[in-house]
Amino acid sequence: MTISSLNVLPDSAILPLPHSAVVTVIGWITQDAQGRFFVGQVPVHDAPLKWRGKRVKATIYPPTAYPTLQILKGCRLVRARAATRHEKNQASFRIVGHLIRAEKGLQSLSIEIYPQAAGIPRFKMQVRTSRAAITECDPSWTGVEVTGSLIDQMLLAEKIAPAYAP
């Protein structure tokens, strides 16, 4: 049996991955002169008072109000904890969703995410990719898991893999 271009062996159990788009940032929570908050380089709507000016490891959800999202703007900080001194400052992301388009020439992916949380509509994300990552991507995949890092608030995919994400 084939699921999303994955060959499934008989009698094997494959659990579906829920659609999601999550950014993880380790860095300082700051506020600029215009009053905007940032966790590392990622802009967020608000930052809890207890974490302002502190170094944290934060889980952030990208906004879903934009029809196509490529650069992060106004994300929602959902979890934060104090970062340990052994954790280096970094920003990474993980997206699980439906592959709409993989453009090898432009090194770009278009992914549609259907969140399972009530009240959150489906949304699309545009992701730039490294040349190595897009070369490994098969445009016939329907479900994908994409991981990578942020460069100046732009999502850069470093690994693209097929996923069972109905």
mmCIF file of C-alpha atoms in Angstrom:
data_model
loop_
_atom_site.group_PDB
_atom_site.id
_atom_site.type_symbol
_atom_site.label_atom_id
_atom_site.label_comp_id
_atom_site.label_asym_id
_atom_site.label_seq_id
_atom_site.Cartn_x
_atom_site.Cartn_y
_atom_site.Cartn_z
ATOM 1 C CA MET A 1 0.000 0.000 0.000
ATOM 2 C CA THR A 2 1.202 3.539 -0.733
ATOM 3 C CA ILE A 3 0.275 6.509 1.434
ATOM 4 C CA SER A 4 1.478 9.937 0.306
ATOM 5 C CA SER A 5 4.240 8.322 -1.747
ATOM 6 C CA LEU A 6 5.289 6.285 1.300
ATOM 7 C CA ASN A 7 5.443 2.549 0.819
ATOM 8 C CA VAL A 8 3.765 0.888 3.756
ATOM 9 C CA LEU A 9 4.547 -2.697 4.578
ATOM 10 C CA PRO A 10 1.561 -4.959 5.258
ATOM 11 C CA ASP A 11 0.695 -5.283 8.954
ATOM 12 C CA SER A 12 2.625 -2.125 9.842
ATOM 13 C CA ALA A 13 0.979 0.674 11.737
ATOM 14 C CA ILE A 14 1.597 4.204 10.565
ATOM 15 C CA LEU A 15 0.225 6.926 12.763
ATOM 16 C CA PRO A 16 -0.858 10.098 11.023
ATOM 17 C CA LEU A 17 0.985 13.304 11.908
ATOM 18 C CA PRO A 18 -1.264 16.238 12.805
ATOM 19 C CA HIS A 19 -0.916 19.317 10.616
ATOM 20 C CA SER A 20 1.037 22.034 12.410
ATOM 21 C CA ALA A 21 3.389 24.957 11.984
ATOM 22 C CA VAL A 22 5.599 25.656 14.993
ATOM 23 C CA VAL A 23 8.634 27.892 15.443
ATOM 24 C CA THR A 24 11.037 27.288 18.332
ATOM 25 C CA VAL A 25 13.284 30.177 19.325
ATOM 26 C CA ILE A 26 16.004 30.436 21.919
ATOM 27 C CA GLY A 27 16.869 34.066 22.546
ATOM 28 C CA TRP A 28 16.112 37.262 24.414
ATOM 29 C CA ILE A 29 12.652 38.802 24.624
ATOM 30 C CA THR A 30 13.077 42.441 23.639
ATOM 31 C CA GLN A 31 10.934 45.444 22.767
ATOM 32 C CA ASP A 32 11.843 47.968 20.070
ATOM 33 C CA ALA A 33 11.252 51.754 20.040
ATOM 34 C CA GLN A 34 7.821 51.283 18.411
ATOM 35 C CA GLY A 35 6.705 48.973 21.225
ATOM 36 C CA ARG A 36 6.892 45.731 19.188
ATOM 37 C CA PHE A 37 8.039 42.581 20.981
ATOM 38 C CA PHE A 38 10.552 40.061 19.635
ATOM 39 C CA VAL A 39 11.768 36.680 20.783
ATOM 40 C CA GLY A 40 15.216 36.575 19.249
ATOM 41 C CA GLN A 41 14.492 37.801 15.711
ATOM 42 C CA VAL A 42 10.840 36.701 15.609
ATOM 43 C CA PRO A 43 8.148 39.368 16.107
ATOM 44 C CA VAL A 44 5.373 38.384 18.516
ATOM 45 C CA HIS A 45 2.080 40.074 19.407
ATOM 46 C CA ASP A 46 2.840 40.207 23.102
ATOM 47 C CA ALA A 47 5.301 38.870 25.636
ATOM 48 C CA PRO A 48 4.387 37.896 29.199
ATOM 49 C CA LEU A 49 5.694 40.457 31.673
ATOM 50 C CA LYS A 50 7.660 37.843 33.635
ATOM 51 C CA TRP A 51 9.779 36.955 30.559
ATOM 52 C CA ARG A 52 10.474 40.434 29.165
ATOM 53 C CA GLY A 53 14.199 41.163 29.023
ATOM 54 C CA LYS A 54 15.045 37.509 29.750
ATOM 55 C CA ARG A 55 16.561 34.735 27.656
ATOM 56 C CA VAL A 56 13.989 32.045 26.915
ATOM 57 C CA LYS A 57 13.215 28.981 24.889
ATOM 58 C CA ALA A 58 9.875 29.805 23.302
ATOM 59 C CA THR A 59 7.298 27.965 21.224
ATOM 60 C CA ILE A 60 5.671 30.302 18.725
ATOM 61 C CA TYR A 61 2.800 29.828 16.292
ATOM 62 C CA PRO A 62 2.921 31.724 13.010
ATOM 63 C CA PRO A 63 -0.101 33.916 12.277
ATOM 64 C CA THR A 64 -2.876 32.309 10.257
ATOM 65 C CA ALA A 65 -4.550 35.508 9.054
ATOM 66 C CA TYR A 66 -2.271 35.978 6.050
ATOM 67 C CA PRO A 67 -3.319 34.187 2.825
ATOM 68 C CA THR A 68 0.275 33.184 2.101
ATOM 69 C CA LEU A 69 2.961 33.524 4.706
ATOM 70 C CA GLN A 70 6.671 33.602 3.874
ATOM 71 C CA ILE A 71 8.151 36.137 6.290
ATOM 72 C CA LEU A 72 7.064 35.845 9.911
ATOM 73 C CA LYS A 73 5.047 38.809 11.220
ATOM 74 C CA GLY A 74 3.116 39.079 14.467
ATOM 75 C CA CYS A 75 3.388 35.513 15.727
ATOM 76 C CA ARG A 76 1.733 34.165 18.854
ATOM 77 C CA LEU A 77 3.990 33.139 21.736
ATOM 78 C CA VAL A 78 2.353 30.083 23.308
ATOM 79 C CA ARG A 79 4.991 28.719 25.686
ATOM 80 C CA ALA A 80 8.183 30.037 27.226
ATOM 81 C CA ARG A 81 10.645 28.809 29.778
ATOM 82 C CA ALA A 82 14.047 30.024 30.909
ATOM 83 C CA ALA A 83 16.790 28.965 28.494
ATOM 84 C CA THR A 84 19.699 27.090 30.019
ATOM 85 C CA ARG A 85 23.239 28.364 29.548
ATOM 86 C CA HIS A 86 23.999 25.272 27.429
ATOM 87 C CA GLU A 87 21.308 26.109 24.835
ATOM 88 C CA LYS A 88 22.633 28.328 22.067
ATOM 89 C CA ASN A 89 20.542 31.108 20.576
ATOM 90 C CA GLN A 90 18.754 29.794 17.495
ATOM 91 C CA ALA A 91 15.447 29.759 15.656
ATOM 92 C CA SER A 92 14.032 26.665 13.962
ATOM 93 C CA PHE A 93 10.680 25.539 12.606
ATOM 94 C CA ARG A 94 8.710 22.392 11.848
ATOM 95 C CA ILE A 95 5.767 22.276 9.462
ATOM 96 C CA VAL A 96 3.547 19.279 8.741
ATOM 97 C CA GLY A 97 0.991 19.779 6.012
ATOM 98 C CA HIS A 98 -0.172 19.207 2.467
ATOM 99 C CA LEU A 99 2.387 19.944 -0.268
ATOM 100 C CA ILE A 100 0.768 22.259 -2.802
ATOM 101 C CA ARG A 101 3.799 23.027 -4.963
ATOM 102 C CA ALA A 102 7.535 22.343 -5.010
ATOM 103 C CA GLU A 103 9.405 24.668 -7.359
ATOM 104 C CA LYS A 104 12.938 23.386 -7.807
ATOM 105 C CA GLY A 105 14.057 26.308 -9.973
ATOM 106 C CA LEU A 106 12.900 28.886 -7.421
ATOM 107 C CA GLN A 107 13.869 26.687 -4.454
ATOM 108 C CA SER A 108 10.432 27.225 -2.943
ATOM 109 C CA LEU A 109 7.650 25.173 -1.342
ATOM 110 C CA SER A 110 3.999 25.996 -0.878
ATOM 111 C CA ILE A 111 2.384 24.058 1.977
ATOM 112 C CA GLU A 112 -1.207 24.138 3.197
ATOM 113 C CA ILE A 113 -1.833 23.468 6.868
ATOM 114 C CA TYR A 114 -5.209 22.258 8.159
ATOM 115 C CA PRO A 115 -4.967 22.763 11.953
ATOM 116 C CA GLN A 116 -7.032 20.435 14.100
ATOM 117 C CA ALA A 117 -7.591 23.118 16.724
ATOM 118 C CA ALA A 118 -11.076 24.561 16.736
ATOM 119 C CA GLY A 119 -11.434 28.032 15.295
ATOM 120 C CA ILE A 120 -8.162 28.075 13.367
ATOM 121 C CA PRO A 121 -8.789 28.081 9.619
ATOM 122 C CA ARG A 122 -6.480 26.399 7.128
ATOM 123 C CA PHE A 123 -3.596 28.538 5.949
ATOM 124 C CA LYS A 124 -0.717 28.412 3.482
ATOM 125 C CA MET A 125 2.968 28.923 4.070
ATOM 126 C CA GLN A 126 5.669 29.648 1.511
ATOM 127 C CA VAL A 127 9.055 28.259 2.451
ATOM 128 C CA ARG A 128 12.392 28.880 0.770
ATOM 129 C CA THR A 129 14.624 25.804 0.582
ATOM 130 C CA SER A 130 18.264 24.932 0.324
ATOM 131 C CA ARG A 131 19.306 23.439 -2.994
ATOM 132 C CA ALA A 132 20.023 20.080 -1.331
ATOM 133 C CA ALA A 133 16.579 19.960 0.342
ATOM 134 C CA ILE A 134 14.566 20.766 -2.795
ATOM 135 C CA THR A 135 16.561 18.215 -4.807
ATOM 136 C CA GLU A 136 15.415 15.477 -2.401
ATOM 137 C CA CYS A 137 11.767 16.604 -2.548
ATOM 138 C CA ASP A 138 9.417 14.634 -4.799
ATOM 139 C CA PRO A 139 6.572 16.840 -6.129
ATOM 140 C CA SER A 140 4.237 13.799 -6.035
ATOM 141 C CA TRP A 141 4.329 13.736 -2.215
ATOM 142 C CA THR A 142 1.049 14.864 -0.737
ATOM 143 C CA GLY A 143 1.964 15.119 2.940
ATOM 144 C CA VAL A 144 5.306 16.581 3.998
ATOM 145 C CA GLU A 145 7.258 17.292 7.129
ATOM 146 C CA VAL A 146 9.553 20.277 6.676
ATOM 147 C CA THR A 147 12.196 21.384 9.161
ATOM 148 C CA GLY A 148 14.647 24.226 8.950
ATOM 149 C CA SER A 149 15.809 27.491 10.415
ATOM 150 C CA LEU A 150 14.997 31.163 10.236
ATOM 151 C CA ILE A 151 17.214 33.684 8.500
ATOM 152 C CA ASP A 152 16.067 37.257 9.171
ATOM 153 C CA GLN A 153 12.470 36.091 9.783
ATOM 154 C CA MET A 154 12.435 34.062 6.530
ATOM 155 C CA LEU A 155 11.754 30.328 6.733
ATOM 156 C CA LEU A 156 14.545 28.280 5.117
ATOM 157 C CA ALA A 157 13.805 24.551 4.760
ATOM 158 C CA GLU A 158 16.799 22.300 5.326
ATOM 159 C CA LYS A 159 14.991 18.948 5.328
ATOM 160 C CA ILE A 160 11.856 17.895 3.460
ATOM 161 C CA ALA A 161 10.437 14.421 4.008
ATOM 162 C CA PRO A 162 7.228 12.661 3.001
ATOM 163 C CA ALA A 163 4.727 12.269 5.812
ATOM 164 C CA TYR A 164 1.391 10.626 6.374
ATOM 165 C CA ALA A 165 -0.577 13.738 7.270
ATOM 166 C CA PRO A 166 -4.187 13.350 6.154
#
